[in-house]
Amino acid sequence: MNIYDSLDTNDLILQINKLTPSTKPNWGKMSLDQMLTRLNVAYLKAFTNKYTPPNSVAKFLLKLMIKKGVVVPKPYPKNVRTEHQFIIKYAKNFDEEKKKLISYIEKVRDRGNSNFKGKKSHLFDPLTVKEWYVLFTKHMEHHLTQFGV
């Protein structure tokens, strides 16, 4: 899947539209609305300054210890631990979160890969176009698989 490509993005949106409020996870404790919100947090971090970035020492350690696990194509294992800012504790509105997610996907597609060349990430500072691609799609594919689409 190429999140910068219209055809692939349309396929991804079709997958997301297969989700219904009654869709249950194949593993994990997260509800569907929490999963959608969690994916939206990743995009919020890419497009806004809503979340405070880690300090320079923490950022250095994150780059050293987890960056490769996040921006290489190898899939995440099931039930992997998550960063605290991605933990969604309360129920959210399914339809609103789904619309937001689709809007973010379209925003990435419309801006194109050149917009992400050397763009700073919340945790790792500048990433390559390919690293942004993996960051967006790997997390999405992990959770869509978790919910059976």
Coordinates of C-alpha atoms in Angstrom, one line a residue:
M1 CA 0.0 0.0 0.0
N2 CA 1.3 3.4 -0.9
I3 CA -0.4 6.1 1.2
Y4 CA 0.7 8.8 -1.3
D5 CA -1.1 7.1 -4.2
S6 CA -4.8 7.7 -5.0
L7 CA -5.7 4.1 -5.9
D8 CA -4.1 2.7 -2.8
T9 CA -5.6 5.4 -0.6
N10 CA -9.0 4.6 -2.0
D11 CA -8.5 0.9 -1.2
L12 CA -7.5 1.8 2.3
I13 CA -10.6 4.0 2.8
L14 CA -12.7 1.1 1.5
Q15 CA -11.1 -1.1 4.2
I16 CA -11.9 1.4 6.9
N17 CA -15.5 1.7 5.7
K18 CA -15.9 -2.0 6.3
L19 CA -15.6 -1.3 10.0
T20 CA -18.9 -1.0 11.9
P21 CA -19.5 -0.2 15.6
S22 CA -20.0 -3.9 16.2
T23 CA -16.6 -4.9 14.8
K24 CA -14.6 -6.8 17.5
P25 CA -10.9 -7.1 17.7
N26 CA -9.1 -10.4 17.0
W27 CA -6.7 -9.6 19.9
G28 CA -6.2 -7.0 22.5
K29 CA -8.5 -5.0 24.8
M30 CA -9.0 -1.9 22.7
S31 CA -12.5 -1.1 21.4
L32 CA -12.9 0.0 17.7
D33 CA -13.5 3.6 18.6
Q34 CA -10.4 3.7 20.7
M35 CA -8.4 2.1 17.9
L36 CA -9.6 4.8 15.4
T37 CA -8.8 7.5 17.9
R38 CA -5.4 6.0 18.4
L39 CA -4.6 6.1 14.7
N40 CA -5.8 9.7 14.7
V41 CA -3.3 10.6 17.4
A42 CA -0.5 9.5 15.1
Y43 CA -1.8 11.9 12.4
L44 CA -2.3 14.7 14.9
K45 CA 1.3 14.3 15.9
A46 CA 2.3 14.6 12.3
F47 CA 0.2 17.6 11.5
T48 CA -0.2 19.6 14.7
N49 CA 1.7 20.7 17.8
K50 CA -1.0 19.4 20.1
Y51 CA 1.3 17.0 21.9
T52 CA 4.4 18.0 23.7
P53 CA 7.5 16.3 22.2
P54 CA 9.8 14.5 24.5
N55 CA 12.8 16.3 25.8
S56 CA 16.1 16.0 24.0
V57 CA 17.4 13.1 26.2
A58 CA 14.2 11.1 25.9
K59 CA 14.1 11.8 22.1
F60 CA 17.7 10.5 21.8
L61 CA 16.8 7.4 23.7
L62 CA 13.7 6.8 21.6
K63 CA 15.7 7.2 18.4
L64 CA 18.3 4.8 19.7
M65 CA 15.9 2.2 21.1
I66 CA 12.7 2.1 19.1
K67 CA 13.0 4.1 15.9
K68 CA 14.1 1.1 13.8
G69 CA 11.2 -0.9 15.1
V70 CA 8.8 1.8 14.1
V71 CA 10.0 2.9 10.7
V72 CA 11.1 -0.4 9.2
P73 CA 8.5 -2.4 7.3
K74 CA 8.5 -5.5 9.6
P75 CA 5.0 -5.7 11.1
Y76 CA 4.3 -5.0 14.7
P77 CA 3.7 -8.1 16.9
K78 CA 0.3 -8.6 18.4
N79 CA -0.2 -7.0 21.9
V80 CA 2.9 -4.8 21.6
R81 CA 3.2 -2.2 24.4
T82 CA 2.4 1.4 23.3
E83 CA 3.5 4.9 24.1
H84 CA 1.4 6.5 26.8
Q85 CA 0.1 9.3 24.5
F86 CA -1.5 6.6 22.3
I87 CA -3.4 5.0 25.1
I88 CA -7.1 5.9 24.8
K89 CA -8.9 5.5 28.1
Y90 CA -12.4 6.6 27.2
A91 CA -15.0 5.7 24.6
K92 CA -15.1 8.0 21.6
N93 CA -17.7 8.6 18.8
F94 CA -17.1 5.9 16.2
D95 CA -18.4 7.8 13.2
E96 CA -16.5 11.0 14.1
E97 CA -13.2 9.2 14.6
K98 CA -13.7 7.2 11.4
K99 CA -14.3 10.5 9.4
K100 CA -11.3 12.1 11.0
L101 CA -9.1 9.1 10.0
I102 CA -10.3 9.2 6.4
S103 CA -9.7 12.9 6.3
Y104 CA -6.1 12.5 7.6
I105 CA -5.4 9.8 5.0
E106 CA -6.7 12.0 2.2
K107 CA -4.6 14.9 3.6
V108 CA -1.4 12.7 3.3
R109 CA -2.3 11.6 -0.2
D110 CA -3.2 15.2 -1.3
R111 CA 0.0 16.7 0.1
G112 CA 2.1 14.0 -1.6
N113 CA 5.4 12.4 -0.6
S114 CA 7.4 15.6 -1.3
N115 CA 5.7 17.2 1.7
F116 CA 7.2 14.6 4.0
K117 CA 10.8 14.7 2.8
G118 CA 12.9 15.6 5.9
K119 CA 9.7 16.5 7.8
K120 CA 10.3 16.4 11.6
S121 CA 8.3 13.7 13.4
H122 CA 7.1 14.1 17.0
L123 CA 9.5 11.5 18.4
F124 CA 12.3 11.1 15.9
D125 CA 13.0 14.5 14.3
P126 CA 13.4 14.4 10.5
L127 CA 12.3 11.3 8.7
T128 CA 12.7 10.3 5.1
V129 CA 9.7 10.0 2.8
K130 CA 9.9 6.2 3.1
E131 CA 10.1 6.3 6.9
W132 CA 6.9 8.5 7.0
Y133 CA 5.2 6.0 4.6
V134 CA 6.1 3.1 6.9
L135 CA 5.2 5.1 10.0
F136 CA 1.7 5.8 8.6
T137 CA 0.9 2.5 6.9
K138 CA 2.5 0.0 9.4
H139 CA 0.5 1.3 12.3
M140 CA -2.7 1.4 10.2
E141 CA -2.2 -2.1 8.8
H142 CA -1.5 -3.5 12.3
H143 CA -4.8 -2.2 13.7
L144 CA -6.9 -3.0 10.6
T145 CA -5.6 -6.5 10.8
Q146 CA -6.4 -6.5 14.6
F147 CA -10.0 -5.7 13.6
G148 CA -10.3 -8.1 10.7
V149 CA -10.2 -5.8 7.7

